[in-house]
Short mmCIF file of C-alpha atoms in Angstrom, two decimals:
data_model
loop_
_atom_site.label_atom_id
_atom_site.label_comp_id
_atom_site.label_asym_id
_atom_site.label_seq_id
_atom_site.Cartn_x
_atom_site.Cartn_y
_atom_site.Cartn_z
CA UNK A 15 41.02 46.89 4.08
CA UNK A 16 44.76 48.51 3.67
CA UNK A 17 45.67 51.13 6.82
CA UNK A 18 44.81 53.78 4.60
CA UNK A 19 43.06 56.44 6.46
CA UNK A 20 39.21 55.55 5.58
CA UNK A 21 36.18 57.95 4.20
CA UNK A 22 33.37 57.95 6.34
CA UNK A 23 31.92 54.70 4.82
CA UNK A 24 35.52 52.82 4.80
CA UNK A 25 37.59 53.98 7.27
CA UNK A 26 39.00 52.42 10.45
CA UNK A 27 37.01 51.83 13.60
CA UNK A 28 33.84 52.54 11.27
CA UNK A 29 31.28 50.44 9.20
CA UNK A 30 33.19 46.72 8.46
CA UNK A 31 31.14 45.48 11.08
CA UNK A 32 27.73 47.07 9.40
CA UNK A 33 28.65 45.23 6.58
CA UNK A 34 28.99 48.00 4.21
CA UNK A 35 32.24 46.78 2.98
CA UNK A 36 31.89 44.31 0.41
CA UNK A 37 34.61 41.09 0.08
CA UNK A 38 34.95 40.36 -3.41
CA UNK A 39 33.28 36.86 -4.76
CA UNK A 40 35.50 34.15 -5.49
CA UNK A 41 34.70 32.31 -8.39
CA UNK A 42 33.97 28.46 -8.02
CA UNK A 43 35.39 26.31 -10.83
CA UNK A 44 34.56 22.59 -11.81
CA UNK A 45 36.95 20.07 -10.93
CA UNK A 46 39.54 19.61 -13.37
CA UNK A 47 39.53 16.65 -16.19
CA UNK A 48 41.92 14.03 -16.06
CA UNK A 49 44.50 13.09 -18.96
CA UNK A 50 42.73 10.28 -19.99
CA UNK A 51 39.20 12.04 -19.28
CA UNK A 52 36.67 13.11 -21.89
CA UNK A 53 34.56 16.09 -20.62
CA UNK A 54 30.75 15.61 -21.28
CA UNK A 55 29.65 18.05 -23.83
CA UNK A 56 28.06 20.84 -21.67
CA UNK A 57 30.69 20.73 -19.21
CA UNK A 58 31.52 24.17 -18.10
CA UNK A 59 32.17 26.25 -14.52
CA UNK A 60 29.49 26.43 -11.86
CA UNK A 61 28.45 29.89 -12.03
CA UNK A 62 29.57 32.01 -8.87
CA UNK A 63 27.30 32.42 -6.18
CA UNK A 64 24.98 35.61 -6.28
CA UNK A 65 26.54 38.72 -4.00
CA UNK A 66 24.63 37.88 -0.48
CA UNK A 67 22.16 40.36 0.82
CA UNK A 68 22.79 41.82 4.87
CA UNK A 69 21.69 42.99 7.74
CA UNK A 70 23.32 44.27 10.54
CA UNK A 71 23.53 47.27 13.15
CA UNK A 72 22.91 48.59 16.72
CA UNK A 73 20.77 49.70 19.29
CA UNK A 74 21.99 52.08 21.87
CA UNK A 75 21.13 53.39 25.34
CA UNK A 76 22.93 55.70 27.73
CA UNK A 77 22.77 57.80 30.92
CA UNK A 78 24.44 61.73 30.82
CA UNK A 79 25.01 63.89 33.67
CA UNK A 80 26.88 67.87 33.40
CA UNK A 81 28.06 69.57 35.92
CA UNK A 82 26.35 72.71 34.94
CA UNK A 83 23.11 72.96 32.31
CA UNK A 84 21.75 75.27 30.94
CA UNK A 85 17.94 75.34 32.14
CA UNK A 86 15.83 73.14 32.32
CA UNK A 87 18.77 70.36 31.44
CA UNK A 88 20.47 71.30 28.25
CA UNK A 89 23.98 70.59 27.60
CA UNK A 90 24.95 72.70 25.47
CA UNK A 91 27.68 72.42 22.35
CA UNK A 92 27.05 68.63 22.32
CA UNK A 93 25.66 66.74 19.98
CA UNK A 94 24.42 63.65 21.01
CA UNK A 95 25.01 63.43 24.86
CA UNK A 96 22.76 67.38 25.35
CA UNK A 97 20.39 66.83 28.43
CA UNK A 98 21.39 66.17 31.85
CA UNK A 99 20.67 63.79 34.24
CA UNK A 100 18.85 61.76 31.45
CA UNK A 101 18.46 58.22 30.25
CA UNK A 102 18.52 58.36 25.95
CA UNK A 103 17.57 56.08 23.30
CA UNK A 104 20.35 56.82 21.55
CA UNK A 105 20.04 55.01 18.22
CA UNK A 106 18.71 52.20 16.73
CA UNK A 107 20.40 51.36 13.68
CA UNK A 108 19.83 49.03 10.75
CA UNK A 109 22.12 48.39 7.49
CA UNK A 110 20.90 47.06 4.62
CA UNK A 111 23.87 46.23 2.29
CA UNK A 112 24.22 44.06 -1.37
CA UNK A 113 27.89 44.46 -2.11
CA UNK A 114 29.60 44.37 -5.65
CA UNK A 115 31.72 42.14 -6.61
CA UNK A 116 34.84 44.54 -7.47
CA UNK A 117 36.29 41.90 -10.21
CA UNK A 118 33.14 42.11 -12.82
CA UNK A 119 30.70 44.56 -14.07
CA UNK A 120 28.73 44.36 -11.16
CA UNK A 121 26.05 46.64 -8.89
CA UNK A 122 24.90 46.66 -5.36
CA UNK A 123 23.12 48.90 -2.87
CA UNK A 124 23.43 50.35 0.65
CA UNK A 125 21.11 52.24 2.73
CA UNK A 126 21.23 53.22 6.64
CA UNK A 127 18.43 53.68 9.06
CA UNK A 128 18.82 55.11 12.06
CA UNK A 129 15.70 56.04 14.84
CA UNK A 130 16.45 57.29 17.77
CA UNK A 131 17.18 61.01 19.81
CA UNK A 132 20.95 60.76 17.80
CA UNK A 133 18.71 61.02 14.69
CA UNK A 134 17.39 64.68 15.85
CA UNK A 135 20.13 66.17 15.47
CA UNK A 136 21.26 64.94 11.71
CA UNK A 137 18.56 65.79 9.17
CA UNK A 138 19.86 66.92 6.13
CA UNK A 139 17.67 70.48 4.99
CA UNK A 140 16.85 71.57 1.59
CA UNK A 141 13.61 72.50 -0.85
CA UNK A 142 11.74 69.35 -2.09
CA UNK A 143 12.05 67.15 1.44
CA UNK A 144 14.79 66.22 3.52
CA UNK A 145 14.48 62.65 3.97
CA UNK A 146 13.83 62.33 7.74
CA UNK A 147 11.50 60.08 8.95
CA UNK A 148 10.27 62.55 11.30
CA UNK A 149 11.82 63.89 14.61
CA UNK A 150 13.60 60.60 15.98
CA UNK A 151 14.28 58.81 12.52
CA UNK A 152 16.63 59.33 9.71
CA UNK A 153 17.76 57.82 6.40
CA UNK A 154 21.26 58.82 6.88
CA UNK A 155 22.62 56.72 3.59
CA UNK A 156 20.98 55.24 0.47
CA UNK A 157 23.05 54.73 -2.87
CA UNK A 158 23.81 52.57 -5.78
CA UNK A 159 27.61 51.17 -6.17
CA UNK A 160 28.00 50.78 -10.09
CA UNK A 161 31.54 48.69 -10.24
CA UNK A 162 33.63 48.32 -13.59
CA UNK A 163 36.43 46.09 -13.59
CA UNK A 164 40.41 46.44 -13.44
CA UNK A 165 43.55 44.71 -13.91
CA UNK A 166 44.45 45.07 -10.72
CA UNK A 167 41.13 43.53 -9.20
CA UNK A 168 40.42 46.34 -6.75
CA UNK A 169 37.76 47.97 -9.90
CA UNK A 170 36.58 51.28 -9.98
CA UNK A 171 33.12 52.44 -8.37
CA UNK A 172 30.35 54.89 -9.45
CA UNK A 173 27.92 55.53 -6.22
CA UNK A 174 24.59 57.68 -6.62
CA UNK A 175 22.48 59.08 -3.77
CA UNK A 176 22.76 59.92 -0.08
CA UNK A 177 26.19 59.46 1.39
CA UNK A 178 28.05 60.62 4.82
CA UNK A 179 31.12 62.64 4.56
CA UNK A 180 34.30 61.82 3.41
CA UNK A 181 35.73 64.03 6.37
CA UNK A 182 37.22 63.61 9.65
CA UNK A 183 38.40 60.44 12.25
CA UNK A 184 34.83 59.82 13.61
CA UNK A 185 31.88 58.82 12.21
CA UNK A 186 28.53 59.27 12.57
CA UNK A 187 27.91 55.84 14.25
CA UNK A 188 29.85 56.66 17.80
CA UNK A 189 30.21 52.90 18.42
CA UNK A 190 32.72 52.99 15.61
CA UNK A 191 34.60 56.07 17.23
CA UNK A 192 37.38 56.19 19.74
CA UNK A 193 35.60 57.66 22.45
CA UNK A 194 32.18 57.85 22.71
CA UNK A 195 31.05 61.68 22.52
CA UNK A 196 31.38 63.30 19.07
CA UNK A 197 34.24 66.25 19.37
CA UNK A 198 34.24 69.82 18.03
CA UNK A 199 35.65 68.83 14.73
CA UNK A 200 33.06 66.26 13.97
CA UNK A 201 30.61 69.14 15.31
CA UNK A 202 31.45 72.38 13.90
CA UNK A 203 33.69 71.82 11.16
CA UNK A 204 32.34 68.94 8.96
CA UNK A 205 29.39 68.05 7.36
CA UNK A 206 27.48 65.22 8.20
CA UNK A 207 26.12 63.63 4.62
CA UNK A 208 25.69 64.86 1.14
CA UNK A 209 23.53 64.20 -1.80
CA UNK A 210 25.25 63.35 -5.33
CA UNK A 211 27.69 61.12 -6.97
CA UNK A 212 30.99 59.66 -5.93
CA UNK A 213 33.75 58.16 -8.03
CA UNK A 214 36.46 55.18 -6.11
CA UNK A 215 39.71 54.36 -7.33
CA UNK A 216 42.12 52.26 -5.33
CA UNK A 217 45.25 52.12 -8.05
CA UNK A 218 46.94 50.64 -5.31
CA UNK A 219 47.36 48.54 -2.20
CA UNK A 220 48.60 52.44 -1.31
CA UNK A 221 46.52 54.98 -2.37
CA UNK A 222 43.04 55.65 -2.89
CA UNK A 223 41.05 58.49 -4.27
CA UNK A 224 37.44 59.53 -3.56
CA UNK A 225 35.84 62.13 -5.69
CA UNK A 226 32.15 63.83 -5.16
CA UNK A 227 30.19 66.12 -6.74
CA UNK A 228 26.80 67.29 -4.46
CA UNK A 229 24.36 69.30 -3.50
CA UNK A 230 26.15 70.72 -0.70
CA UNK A 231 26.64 70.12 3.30
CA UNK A 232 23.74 68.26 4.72
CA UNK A 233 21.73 69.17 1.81
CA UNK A 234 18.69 66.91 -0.27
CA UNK A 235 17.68 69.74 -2.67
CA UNK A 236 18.52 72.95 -3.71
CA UNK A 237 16.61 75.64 -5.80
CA UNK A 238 20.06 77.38 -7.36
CA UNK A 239 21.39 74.57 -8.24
CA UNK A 240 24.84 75.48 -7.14
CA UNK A 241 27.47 72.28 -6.51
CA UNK A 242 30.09 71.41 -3.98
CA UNK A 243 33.05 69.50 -5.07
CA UNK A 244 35.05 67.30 -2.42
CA UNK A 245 38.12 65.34 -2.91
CA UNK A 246 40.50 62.87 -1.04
CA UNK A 247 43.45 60.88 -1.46
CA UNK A 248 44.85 58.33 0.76
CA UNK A 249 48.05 57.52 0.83
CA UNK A 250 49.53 54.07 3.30
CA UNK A 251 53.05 53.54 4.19
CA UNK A 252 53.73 50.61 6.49
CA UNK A 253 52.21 51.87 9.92
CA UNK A 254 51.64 54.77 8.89
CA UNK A 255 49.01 56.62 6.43
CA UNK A 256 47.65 60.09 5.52
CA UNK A 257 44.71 61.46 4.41
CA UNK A 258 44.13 64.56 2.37
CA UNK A 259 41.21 66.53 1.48
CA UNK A 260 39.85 69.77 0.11
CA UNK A 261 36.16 71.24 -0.62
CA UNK A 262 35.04 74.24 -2.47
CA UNK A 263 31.04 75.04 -2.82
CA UNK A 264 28.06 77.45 -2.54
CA UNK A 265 26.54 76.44 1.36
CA UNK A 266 23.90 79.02 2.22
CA UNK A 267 21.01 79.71 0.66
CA UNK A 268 20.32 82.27 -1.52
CA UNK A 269 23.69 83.16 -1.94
CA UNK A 270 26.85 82.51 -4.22
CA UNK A 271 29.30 82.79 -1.52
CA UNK A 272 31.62 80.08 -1.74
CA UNK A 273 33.12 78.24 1.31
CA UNK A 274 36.30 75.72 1.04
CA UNK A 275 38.64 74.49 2.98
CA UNK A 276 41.20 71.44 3.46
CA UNK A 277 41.62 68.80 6.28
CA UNK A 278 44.76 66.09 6.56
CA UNK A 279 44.18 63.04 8.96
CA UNK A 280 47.28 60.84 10.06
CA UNK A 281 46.77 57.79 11.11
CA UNK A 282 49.62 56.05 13.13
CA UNK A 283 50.04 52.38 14.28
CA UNK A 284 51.65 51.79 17.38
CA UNK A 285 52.73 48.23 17.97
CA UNK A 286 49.92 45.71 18.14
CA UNK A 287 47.53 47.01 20.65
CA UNK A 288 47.58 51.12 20.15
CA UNK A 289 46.62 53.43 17.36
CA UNK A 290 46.77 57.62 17.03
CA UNK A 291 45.18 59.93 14.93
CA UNK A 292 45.38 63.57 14.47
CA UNK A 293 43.45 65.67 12.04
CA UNK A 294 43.72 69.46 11.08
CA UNK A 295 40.81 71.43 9.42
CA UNK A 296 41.09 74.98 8.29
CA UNK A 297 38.04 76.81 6.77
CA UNK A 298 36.53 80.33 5.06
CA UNK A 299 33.38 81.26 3.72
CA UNK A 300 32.53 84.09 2.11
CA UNK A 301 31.08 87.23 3.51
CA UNK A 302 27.23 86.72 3.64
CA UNK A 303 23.62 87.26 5.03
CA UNK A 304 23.90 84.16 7.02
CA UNK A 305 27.31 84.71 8.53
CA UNK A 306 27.00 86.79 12.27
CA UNK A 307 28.76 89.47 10.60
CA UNK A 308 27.76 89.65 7.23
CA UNK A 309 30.54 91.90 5.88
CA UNK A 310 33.36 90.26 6.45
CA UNK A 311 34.69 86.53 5.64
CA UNK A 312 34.62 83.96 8.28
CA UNK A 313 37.42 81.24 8.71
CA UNK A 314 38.05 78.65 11.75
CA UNK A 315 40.75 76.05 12.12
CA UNK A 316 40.50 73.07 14.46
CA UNK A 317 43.01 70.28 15.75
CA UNK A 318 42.48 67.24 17.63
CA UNK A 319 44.08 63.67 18.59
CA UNK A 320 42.88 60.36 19.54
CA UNK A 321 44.37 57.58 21.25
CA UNK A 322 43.33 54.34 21.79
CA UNK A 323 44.81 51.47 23.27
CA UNK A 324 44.37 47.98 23.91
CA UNK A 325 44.76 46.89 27.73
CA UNK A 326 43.27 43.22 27.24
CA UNK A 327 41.04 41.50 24.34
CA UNK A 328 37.72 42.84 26.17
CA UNK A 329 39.17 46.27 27.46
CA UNK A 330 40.14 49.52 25.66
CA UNK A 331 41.45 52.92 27.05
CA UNK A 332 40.84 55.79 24.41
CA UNK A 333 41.13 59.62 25.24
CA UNK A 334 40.57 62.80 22.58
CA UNK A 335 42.18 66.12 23.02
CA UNK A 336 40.82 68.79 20.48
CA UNK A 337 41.10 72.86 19.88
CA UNK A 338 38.92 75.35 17.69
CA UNK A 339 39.58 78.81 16.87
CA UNK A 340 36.48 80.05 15.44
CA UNK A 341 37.72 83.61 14.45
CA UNK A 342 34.55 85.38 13.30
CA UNK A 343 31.23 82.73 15.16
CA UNK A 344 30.43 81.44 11.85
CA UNK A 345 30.74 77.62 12.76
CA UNK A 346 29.61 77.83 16.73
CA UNK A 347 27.12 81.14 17.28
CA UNK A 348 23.83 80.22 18.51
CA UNK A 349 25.00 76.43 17.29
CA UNK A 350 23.73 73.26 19.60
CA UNK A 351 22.46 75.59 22.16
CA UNK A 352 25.25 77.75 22.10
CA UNK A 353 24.16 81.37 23.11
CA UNK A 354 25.05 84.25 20.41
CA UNK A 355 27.02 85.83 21.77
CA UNK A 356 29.00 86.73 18.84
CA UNK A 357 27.20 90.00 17.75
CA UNK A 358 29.31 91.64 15.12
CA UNK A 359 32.10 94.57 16.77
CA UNK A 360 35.10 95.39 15.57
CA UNK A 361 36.88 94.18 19.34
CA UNK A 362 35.78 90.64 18.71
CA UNK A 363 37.70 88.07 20.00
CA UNK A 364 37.57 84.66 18.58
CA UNK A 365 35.56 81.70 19.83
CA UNK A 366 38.28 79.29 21.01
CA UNK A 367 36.99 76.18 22.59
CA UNK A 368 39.03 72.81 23.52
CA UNK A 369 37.76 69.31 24.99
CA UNK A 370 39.66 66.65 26.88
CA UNK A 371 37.95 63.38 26.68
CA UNK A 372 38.54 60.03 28.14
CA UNK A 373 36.85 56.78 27.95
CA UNK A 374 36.98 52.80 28.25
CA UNK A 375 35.54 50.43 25.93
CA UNK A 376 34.13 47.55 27.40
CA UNK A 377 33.45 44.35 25.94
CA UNK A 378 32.32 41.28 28.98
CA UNK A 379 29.28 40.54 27.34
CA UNK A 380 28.92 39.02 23.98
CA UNK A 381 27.81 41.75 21.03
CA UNK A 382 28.09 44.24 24.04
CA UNK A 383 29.90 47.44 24.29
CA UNK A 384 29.95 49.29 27.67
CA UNK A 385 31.49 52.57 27.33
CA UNK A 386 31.69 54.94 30.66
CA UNK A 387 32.96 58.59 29.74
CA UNK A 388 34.20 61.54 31.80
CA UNK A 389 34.74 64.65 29.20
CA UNK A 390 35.78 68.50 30.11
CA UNK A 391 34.63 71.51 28.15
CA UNK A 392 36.49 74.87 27.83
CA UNK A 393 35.17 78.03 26.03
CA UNK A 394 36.49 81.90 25.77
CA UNK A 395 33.21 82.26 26.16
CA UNK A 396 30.24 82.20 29.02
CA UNK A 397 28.41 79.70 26.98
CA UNK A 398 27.60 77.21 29.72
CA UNK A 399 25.34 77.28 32.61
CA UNK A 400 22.99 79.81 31.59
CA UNK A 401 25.41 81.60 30.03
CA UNK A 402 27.46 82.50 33.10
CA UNK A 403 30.30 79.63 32.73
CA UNK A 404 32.57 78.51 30.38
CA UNK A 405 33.87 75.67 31.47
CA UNK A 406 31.72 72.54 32.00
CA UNK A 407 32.36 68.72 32.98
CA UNK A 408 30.15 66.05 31.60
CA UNK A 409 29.87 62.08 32.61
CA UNK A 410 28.14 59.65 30.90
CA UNK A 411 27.50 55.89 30.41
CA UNK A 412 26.92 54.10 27.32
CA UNK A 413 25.61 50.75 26.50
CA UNK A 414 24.84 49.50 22.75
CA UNK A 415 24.22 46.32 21.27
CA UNK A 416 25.81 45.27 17.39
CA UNK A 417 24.35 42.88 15.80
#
C-alpha cells in the first residue's frame, strides 16, 4: 500500500498481515498465436483464477505488574494491561477475509473474531444486541466490500456492516501497534468500531478518501435513529503523509446533543529503519444528562508521538509520549476504573493526564513477537492507588503468536 497514513483497516503497522488487504487478480491470458497459426475455433483466455479465501491471526499471552493498584489488583485507566501481578489471555484472534478484485465488478467479505480478556473491554452497546459473544469474545468486524471498477485500476468500494474506526495511529490489534499498551488517545478519545456503510476512493497513488455514515461510536442499534458522519482524506508526499479527519453525530442516548470533533495524523519516514507519528484530537459534545456536568459543554484535546526504530532485522525499539486535557471529565470520569472525581463545581480544574511509554519488539523465534514494556502514568488527579496517587508505573511482558 502507498505511505498514506492508513484507516484502521489499512493503515501502517496494522492488518496486511491479517490479510484484510486484498492484492488485485492478475488476469491469465492464452499464449499468443503465431503468424502462420490458425486458432481453433473456441480459442479464448483462461478465465482468472477465483479471489482466494484466508485465514490468518494471533493468539496472545502476557504478564502485568503496577507499582500501585487499586484494590484487590486493578490498574486503573488501562485498557488491556488492568490487573496486577497477573498472567492474561490476551486475545485470540481469527480473520476471515475474500478480497475483491479492485479491476472488475467484484465482491468480497471480511469478518474478525477475537476471544479473549482484550475482548471485555470492546463490546459495542445498543438496543436490539450488541454482537458479543459473551464476556471474553467479540465480533469486532463483519462487512461486505462491493467494488466497481476505474480507469485508474485502484476502483471504488462500497462496504456494509461492522467496521473499526477510521481514527487514530493504533489499532485495535496491539501487535500491529508501536508499543504494546493502548495510549490515552486510543482510550478516551476515539471510538473503537461502528455500524453502517463506508465509501473508498483512492484517485491517486496520493490521496485517498474514506467516507461513513453509522450508527454512532461503538454502537449496533439505536432506537432514535440519529446518524454519525465521519470523514478522512489522506494525502502522501514522498516520506511523508497526512491524515485528516472530522466527525459530527448524536452519541448518547436519549438525547440530540451532537458531539464532533477533528483529528490530523502525520506520518514521517525516517531513513530505512525509523518511522514517527504524531496525532492531534480535539473534541466537544453538547451539554447533556450523560455528561458529569450536565449544563455545560464538554471538550478535550489530546497529543501524542510514536517512534519506532529498527536496531537489527529481529529487534525494534519503539517509545509513545502522549497528553490529554480533559477540560470538563466527559471522556475520563469514572472511565476504566477511574474514580469520579469530577463532580460538577464551578473551581474545576481539568483532567490532564500524560504517559511515557517504551518498549522492544522482539522477533528470535519464527511467527513470534516478544514485547517487554515499562510505561509511566501521570494524572492531576489522585486516581491511582486507591485513589490516593496520581502517578503510577506499570511493567509488563508480552508474547503473541501470528499466524
Amino acid at each position: 500500500m502507498s505511505p498514506l497514513i492508513r484507516t484502521r483497516t489499512l493503515r501502517l503497522l496494522s492488518h496486511a498481515w491479517l490479510g484484510a488487504v486484498a492484492t488485485p487478480l492478475a488476469a491469465k491470458t492464452a499464449p499468443l498465436a503465431g503468424p502462420d497459426t490458425v486458432p481453433p475455433a473456441a480459442a479464448a483466455s483462461a478465465p482468472a483464477p477465483p479471489p482466494s479465501f484466508k485465514l490468518s491471526g494471533y493468539a496472545e499471552g502476557s504478564y502485568v505488574y503496577a507499582s500501585k493498584a487499586t484494590d484487590p489488583n486493578v490498574v486503573v485507566g488501562h485498557l488491556y494491561d488492568r490487573y496486577s501481578n497477573a498472567f492474561y489471555l490476551n486475545a485470540f484472534k481469527l480473520v476471515a477475509d475474500r478480497p475483491f478484485d479492485s479491476k472488475k465488478v467484484d465482491a468480497g467479505v471480511h469478518a474478525d473474531l477475537l476471544v479473549g480478556q482484550n475482548a471485555e473491554v470492546l463490546h459495542s452497546s445498543g438496543t436490539g444486541g450488541t454482537f458479543n459473544l459473551g464476556l471474553p469474545g467479540e465480533l469486532e468486524q463483519m462487512y461486505v466490500t462491493l467494488n466497481i471498477p476505474t480507469a485508474n485500476g485502484n476502483g471504488v468500494q462500497f462496504k456494509v456492516g461492522k467496521m473499526v474506526t477510521l481514527m487514530g495511529v493504533e489499532v485495535i490489534e496491539d501487535v500491529a501497534n508501536p508499543v504494546w499498551s493502548e495510549g490515552n488517545q486510543f482510550t478516551y478519545v476515539e471510538n473503537f468500531t461502528a455500524t453502517g456503510v463506508e465509501f473508498d476512493a483512492k484517485p491517486s497513488s496520493a490521496v485517498d478518501i474514506e467516507l461513513r455514515v453509522s450508527n454512532g461510536w461503538d454502537r449496533i442499534v439505536v432506537t432514535d435513529g440519529q446518524k454519525d458522519f465521519m470523514g478522512r482524506i489522506g494525502i502522501a508526499a514522498g516520506r511523508t503523509s497526512l491524515a485528516l479527519l472530522g466527525y459530527f453525530g448524536d452519541q448518547e442516548a436519549n438525547t440530540k446533543a451532537a458531539r464532533y470533533g477533528a483529528e490530523a495524523v502525520l506520518t514521517q519516514k525516517m531513513g530505512k529503519s525509523a518511522t514517527l507519528w504524531i496525532q492531534a484530537d480535539y473534541g466537544k459534545e453538547k451539554a447533556n444528562a450523560a455528561l458529569p456536568d450536565p449544563t455545560v459543554d464538554a471538550s478535550w484535546w489530546a497529543v501524542g508521538g510514536w517512534l519506532s526504530v529498527d536496531l537489527s532485522p529481529n529487534l525494534n525499539f519503539s517509545a509513545r509520549a502522549d497528553y490529554m486535557n480533559d477540560a470538563e471529565g466527559a471522556r475520563t470520569a469514572g472511565a476504566f476504573g477511574l474514580t469520579s472525581v469530577f463532580a460538577p463545581a464551578a473551581t474545576y480544574d481539568p483532567h490532564k493526564l500524560w504517559t511515557l511509554t517504551g518498549n522492544l519488539n522482539i522477533k528470535t523465534f519464527p511467527g513470534v513477537f516478544i514485547r517487554p514494556e515499562i510505561r509511566y502514568d501521570h494524572s492531576s488527579y489522585a486516581v491511582f492507588d486507591n485513589g490516593t496517587k496520581g502517578t503510577l508505573i506499570v511493567g509488563a511482558l508480552s508474547v503473541a503468536f501470528q499466524f
